[in-house]
PDB file of C-alpha atoms in Angstrom:
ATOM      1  CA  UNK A 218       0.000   0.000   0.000  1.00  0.00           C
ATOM      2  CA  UNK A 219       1.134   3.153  -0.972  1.00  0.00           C
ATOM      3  CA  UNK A 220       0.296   6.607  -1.752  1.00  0.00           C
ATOM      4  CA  UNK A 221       0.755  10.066  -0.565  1.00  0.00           C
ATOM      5  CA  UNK A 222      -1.512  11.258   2.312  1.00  0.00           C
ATOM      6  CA  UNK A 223      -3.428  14.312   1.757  1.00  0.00           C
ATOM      7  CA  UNK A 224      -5.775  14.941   4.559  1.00  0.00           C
ATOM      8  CA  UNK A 225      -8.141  12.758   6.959  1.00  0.00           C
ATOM      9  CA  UNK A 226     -12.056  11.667   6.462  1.00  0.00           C
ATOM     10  CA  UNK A 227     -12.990  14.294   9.253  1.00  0.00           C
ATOM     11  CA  UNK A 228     -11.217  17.481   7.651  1.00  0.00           C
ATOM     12  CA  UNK A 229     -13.100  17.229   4.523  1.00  0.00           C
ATOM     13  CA  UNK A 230     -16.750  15.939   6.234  1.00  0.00           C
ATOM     14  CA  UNK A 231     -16.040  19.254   8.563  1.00  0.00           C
ATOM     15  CA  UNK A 232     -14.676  21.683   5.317  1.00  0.00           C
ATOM     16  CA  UNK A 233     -17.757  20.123   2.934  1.00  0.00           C
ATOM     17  CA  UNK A 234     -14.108  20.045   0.166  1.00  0.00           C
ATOM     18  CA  UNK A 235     -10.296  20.014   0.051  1.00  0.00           C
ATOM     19  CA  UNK A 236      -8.376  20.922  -3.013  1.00  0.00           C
ATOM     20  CA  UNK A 237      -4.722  20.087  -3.323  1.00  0.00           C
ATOM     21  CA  UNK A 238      -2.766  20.608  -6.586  1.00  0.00           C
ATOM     22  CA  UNK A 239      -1.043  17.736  -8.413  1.00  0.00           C
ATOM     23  CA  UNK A 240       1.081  17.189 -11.436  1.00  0.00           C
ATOM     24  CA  UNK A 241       0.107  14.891 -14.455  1.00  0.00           C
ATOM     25  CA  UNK A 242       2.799  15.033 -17.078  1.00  0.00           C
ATOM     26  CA  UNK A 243       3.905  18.664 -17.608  1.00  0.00           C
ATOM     27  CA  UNK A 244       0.636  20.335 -16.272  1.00  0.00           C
ATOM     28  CA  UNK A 245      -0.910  21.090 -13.113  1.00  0.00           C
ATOM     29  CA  UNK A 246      -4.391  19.362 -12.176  1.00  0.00           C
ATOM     30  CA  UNK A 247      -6.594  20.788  -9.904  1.00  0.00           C
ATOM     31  CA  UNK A 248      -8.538  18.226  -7.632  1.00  0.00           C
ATOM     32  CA  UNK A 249     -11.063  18.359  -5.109  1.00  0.00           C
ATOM     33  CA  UNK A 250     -12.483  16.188  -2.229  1.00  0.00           C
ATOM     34  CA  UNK A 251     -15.628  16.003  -1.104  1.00  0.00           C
ATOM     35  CA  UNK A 252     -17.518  13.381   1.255  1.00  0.00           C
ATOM     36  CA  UNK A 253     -19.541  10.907  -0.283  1.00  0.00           C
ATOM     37  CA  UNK A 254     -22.552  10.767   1.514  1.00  0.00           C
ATOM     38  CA  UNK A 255     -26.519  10.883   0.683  1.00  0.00           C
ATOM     39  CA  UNK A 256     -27.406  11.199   4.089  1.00  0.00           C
ATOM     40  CA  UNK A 257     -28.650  14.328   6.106  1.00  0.00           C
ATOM     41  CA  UNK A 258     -26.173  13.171   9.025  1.00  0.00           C
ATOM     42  CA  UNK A 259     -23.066  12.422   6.481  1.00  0.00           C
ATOM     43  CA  UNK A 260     -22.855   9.231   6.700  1.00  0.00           C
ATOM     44  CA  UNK A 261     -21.092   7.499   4.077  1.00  0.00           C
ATOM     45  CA  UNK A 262     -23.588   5.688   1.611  1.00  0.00           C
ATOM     46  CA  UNK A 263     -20.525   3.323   0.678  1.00  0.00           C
ATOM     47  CA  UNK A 264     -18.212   3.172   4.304  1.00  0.00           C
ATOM     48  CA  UNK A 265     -15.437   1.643   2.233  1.00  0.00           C
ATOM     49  CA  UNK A 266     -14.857   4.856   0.215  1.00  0.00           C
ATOM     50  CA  UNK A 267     -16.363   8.254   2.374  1.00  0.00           C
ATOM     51  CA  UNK A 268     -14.854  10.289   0.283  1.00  0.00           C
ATOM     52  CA  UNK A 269     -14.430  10.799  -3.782  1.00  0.00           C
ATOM     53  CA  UNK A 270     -11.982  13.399  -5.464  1.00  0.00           C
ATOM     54  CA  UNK A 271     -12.914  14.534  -9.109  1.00  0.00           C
ATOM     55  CA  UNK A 272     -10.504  17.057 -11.254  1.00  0.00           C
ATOM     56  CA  UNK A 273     -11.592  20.635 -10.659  1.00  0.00           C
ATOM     57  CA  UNK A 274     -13.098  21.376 -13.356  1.00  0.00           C
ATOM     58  CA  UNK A 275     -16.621  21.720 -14.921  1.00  0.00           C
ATOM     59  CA  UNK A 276     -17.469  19.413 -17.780  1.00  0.00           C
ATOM     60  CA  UNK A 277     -19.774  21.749 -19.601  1.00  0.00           C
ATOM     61  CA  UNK A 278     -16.819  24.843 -19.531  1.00  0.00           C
ATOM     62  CA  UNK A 279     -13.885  25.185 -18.117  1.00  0.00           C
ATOM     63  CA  UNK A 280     -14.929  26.520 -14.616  1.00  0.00           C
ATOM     64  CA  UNK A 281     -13.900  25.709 -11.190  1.00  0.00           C
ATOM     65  CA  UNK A 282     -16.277  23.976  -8.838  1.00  0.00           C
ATOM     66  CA  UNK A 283     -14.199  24.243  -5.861  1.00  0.00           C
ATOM     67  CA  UNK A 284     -12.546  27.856  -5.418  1.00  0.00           C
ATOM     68  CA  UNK A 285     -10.390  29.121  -2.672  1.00  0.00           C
ATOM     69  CA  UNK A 286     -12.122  30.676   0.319  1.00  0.00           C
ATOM     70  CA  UNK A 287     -15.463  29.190  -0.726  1.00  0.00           C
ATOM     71  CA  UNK A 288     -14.978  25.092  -1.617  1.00  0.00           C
ATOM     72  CA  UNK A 289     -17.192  23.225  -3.790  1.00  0.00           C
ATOM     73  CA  UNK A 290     -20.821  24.106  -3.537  1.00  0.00           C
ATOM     74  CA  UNK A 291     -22.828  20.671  -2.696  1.00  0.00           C
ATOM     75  CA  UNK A 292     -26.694  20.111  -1.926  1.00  0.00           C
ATOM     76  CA  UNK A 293     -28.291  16.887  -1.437  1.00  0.00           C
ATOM     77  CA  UNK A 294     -25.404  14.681  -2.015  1.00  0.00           C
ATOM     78  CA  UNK A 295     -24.410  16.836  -5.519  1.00  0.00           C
ATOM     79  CA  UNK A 296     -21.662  19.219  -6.572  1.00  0.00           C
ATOM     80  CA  UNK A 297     -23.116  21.867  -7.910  1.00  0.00           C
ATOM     81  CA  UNK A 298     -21.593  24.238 -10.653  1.00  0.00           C
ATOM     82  CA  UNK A 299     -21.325  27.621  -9.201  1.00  0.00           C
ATOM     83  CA  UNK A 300     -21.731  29.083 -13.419  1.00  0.00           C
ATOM     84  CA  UNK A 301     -24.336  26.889 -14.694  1.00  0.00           C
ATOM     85  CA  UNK A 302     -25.890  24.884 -11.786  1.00  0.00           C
ATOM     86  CA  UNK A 303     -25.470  21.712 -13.414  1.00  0.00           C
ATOM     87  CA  UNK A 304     -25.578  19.214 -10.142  1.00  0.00           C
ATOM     88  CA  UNK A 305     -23.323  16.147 -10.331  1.00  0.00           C
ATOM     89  CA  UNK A 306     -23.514  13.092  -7.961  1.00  0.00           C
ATOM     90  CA  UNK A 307     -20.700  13.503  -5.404  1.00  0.00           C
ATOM     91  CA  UNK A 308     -20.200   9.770  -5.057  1.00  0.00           C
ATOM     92  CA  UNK A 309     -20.375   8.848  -8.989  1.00  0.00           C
ATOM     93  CA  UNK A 310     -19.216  12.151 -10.815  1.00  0.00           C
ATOM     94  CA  UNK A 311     -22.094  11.804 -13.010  1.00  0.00           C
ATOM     95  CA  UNK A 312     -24.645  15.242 -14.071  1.00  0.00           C
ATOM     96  CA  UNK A 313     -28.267  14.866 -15.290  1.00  0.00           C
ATOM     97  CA  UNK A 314     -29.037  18.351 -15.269  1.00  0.00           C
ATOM     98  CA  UNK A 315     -28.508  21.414 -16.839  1.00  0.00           C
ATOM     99  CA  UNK A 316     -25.511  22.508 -19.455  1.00  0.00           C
ATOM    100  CA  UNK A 317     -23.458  19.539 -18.142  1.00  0.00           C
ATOM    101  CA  UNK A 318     -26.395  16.668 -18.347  1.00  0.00           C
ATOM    102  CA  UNK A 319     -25.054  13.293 -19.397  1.00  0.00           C
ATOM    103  CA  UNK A 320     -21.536  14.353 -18.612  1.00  0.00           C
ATOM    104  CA  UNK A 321     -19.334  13.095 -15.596  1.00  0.00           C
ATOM    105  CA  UNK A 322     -16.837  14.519 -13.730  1.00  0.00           C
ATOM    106  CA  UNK A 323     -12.786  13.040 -14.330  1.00  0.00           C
ATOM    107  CA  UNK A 324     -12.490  10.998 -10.753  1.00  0.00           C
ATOM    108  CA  UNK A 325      -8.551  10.697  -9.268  1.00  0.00           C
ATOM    109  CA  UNK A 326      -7.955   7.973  -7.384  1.00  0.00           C
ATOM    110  CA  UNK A 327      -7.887   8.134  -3.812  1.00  0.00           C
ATOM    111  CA  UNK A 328      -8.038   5.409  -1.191  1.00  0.00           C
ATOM    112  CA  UNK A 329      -8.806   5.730   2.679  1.00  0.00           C
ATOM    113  CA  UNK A 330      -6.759   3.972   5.736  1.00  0.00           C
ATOM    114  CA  UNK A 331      -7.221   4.627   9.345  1.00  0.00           C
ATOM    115  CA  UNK A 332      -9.496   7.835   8.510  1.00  0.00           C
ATOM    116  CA  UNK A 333      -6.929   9.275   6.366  1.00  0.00           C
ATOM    117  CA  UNK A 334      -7.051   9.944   2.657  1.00  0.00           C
ATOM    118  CA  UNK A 335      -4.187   9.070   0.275  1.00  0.00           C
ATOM    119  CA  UNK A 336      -3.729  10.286  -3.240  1.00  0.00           C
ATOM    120  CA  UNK A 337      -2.961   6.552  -5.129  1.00  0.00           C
ATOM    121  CA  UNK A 338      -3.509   7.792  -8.790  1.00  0.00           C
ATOM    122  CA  UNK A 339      -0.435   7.116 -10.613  1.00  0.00           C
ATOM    123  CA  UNK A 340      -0.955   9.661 -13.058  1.00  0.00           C
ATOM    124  CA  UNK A 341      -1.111  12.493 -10.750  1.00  0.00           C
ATOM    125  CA  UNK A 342       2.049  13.503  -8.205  1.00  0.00           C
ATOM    126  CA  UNK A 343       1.027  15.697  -5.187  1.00  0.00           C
ATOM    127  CA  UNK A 344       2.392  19.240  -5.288  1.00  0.00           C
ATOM    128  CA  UNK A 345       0.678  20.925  -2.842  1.00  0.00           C
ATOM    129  CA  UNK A 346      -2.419  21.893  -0.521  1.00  0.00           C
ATOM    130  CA  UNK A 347      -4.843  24.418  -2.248  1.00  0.00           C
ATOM    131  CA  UNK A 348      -5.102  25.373  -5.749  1.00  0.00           C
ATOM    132  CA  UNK A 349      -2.863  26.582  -8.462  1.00  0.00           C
ATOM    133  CA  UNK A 350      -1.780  29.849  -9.082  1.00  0.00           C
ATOM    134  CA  UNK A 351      -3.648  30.311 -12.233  1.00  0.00           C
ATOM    135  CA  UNK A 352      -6.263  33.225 -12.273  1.00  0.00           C
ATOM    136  CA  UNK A 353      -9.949  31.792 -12.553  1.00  0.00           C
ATOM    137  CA  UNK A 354     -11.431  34.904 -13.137  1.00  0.00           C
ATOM    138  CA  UNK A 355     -10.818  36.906  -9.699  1.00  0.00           C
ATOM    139  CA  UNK A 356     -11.971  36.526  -6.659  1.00  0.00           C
ATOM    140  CA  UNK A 357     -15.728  37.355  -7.088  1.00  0.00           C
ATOM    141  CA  UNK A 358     -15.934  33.390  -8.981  1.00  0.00           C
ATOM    142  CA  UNK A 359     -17.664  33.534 -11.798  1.00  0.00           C
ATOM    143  CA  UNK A 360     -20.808  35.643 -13.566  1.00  0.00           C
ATOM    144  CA  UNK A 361     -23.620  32.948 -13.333  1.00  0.00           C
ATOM    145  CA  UNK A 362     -26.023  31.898 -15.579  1.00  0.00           C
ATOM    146  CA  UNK A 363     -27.605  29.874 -13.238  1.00  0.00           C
ATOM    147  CA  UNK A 364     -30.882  30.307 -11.611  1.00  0.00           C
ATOM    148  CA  UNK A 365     -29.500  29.176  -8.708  1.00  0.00           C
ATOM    149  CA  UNK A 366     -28.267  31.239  -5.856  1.00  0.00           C
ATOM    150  CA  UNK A 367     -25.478  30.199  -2.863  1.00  0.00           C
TER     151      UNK A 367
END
């Protein structure tokens, strides 16, 4: 067993995400984690795998759905995109609704021991905590089309 460890179970179930930075090739990859739960009380709906981690990135544009100082957006077990409001299923990446319907999200592999999390993907190499340095628009996130409001 092997892998790099990222964070534990309880920091992202308390956060709602965690975002590190990793490298695949020559280029940085966002990635997010979020808890994989359907439950009002969090519980995990599969306790073998709480938590999921998906590429930070919309499917429908290239958007963030986890951004610095805010984290990903979920309701009812769903990421939602904070531009379009396309949901997708926090445990299975997958969107039925809006722009991004019939898409799913790019998973990374991640695997859970002892309540921690570790990054076992072997295309991706950790870099850091947080996200990369590349500008996503400014700080206000982006101008929504959605009819949804956070």
């Amino acid at each position: 067993m092997s892998g790099y460890r990222l964070t534990t179970v309880e920091t992202v179930r308390e956060r709602g995400s965690w975002a590190f930075t990793a490298r695949e090739g020559d280029a940085d990859r966002e990635v997010f984690l979020v808890p994989c739960a359907d439950e009002p009380d969090g519980e995990a709906t599969d306790p073998d795998r709480p938590v999921r981690a998906w590429v930070n990135r919309c499917t429908h544009e290239d958007q963030r759905l986890h951004r610095e100082g805010v984290g990903a957006v979920t309701r009812g077990g769903s990421v939602v995109c904070p531009k379009h409001g396309s949901a997708f299923d926090a445990c299975e990446g997958s969107c039925d609704n809006g722009e991004a319907a019939g898409t799913t999200l790019r998973s990374v592999d991640v695997e859970v021991r002892d309540g921690a999390v570790f990054l076992t993907d072997d295309d991706l190499s950790y870099l850091r905590e947080g996200l990369s340095d590349e500008d996503d628009g400014g700080d206000e996130g982006p101008s929504s089309s959605s009819h949804l409001t956070f």
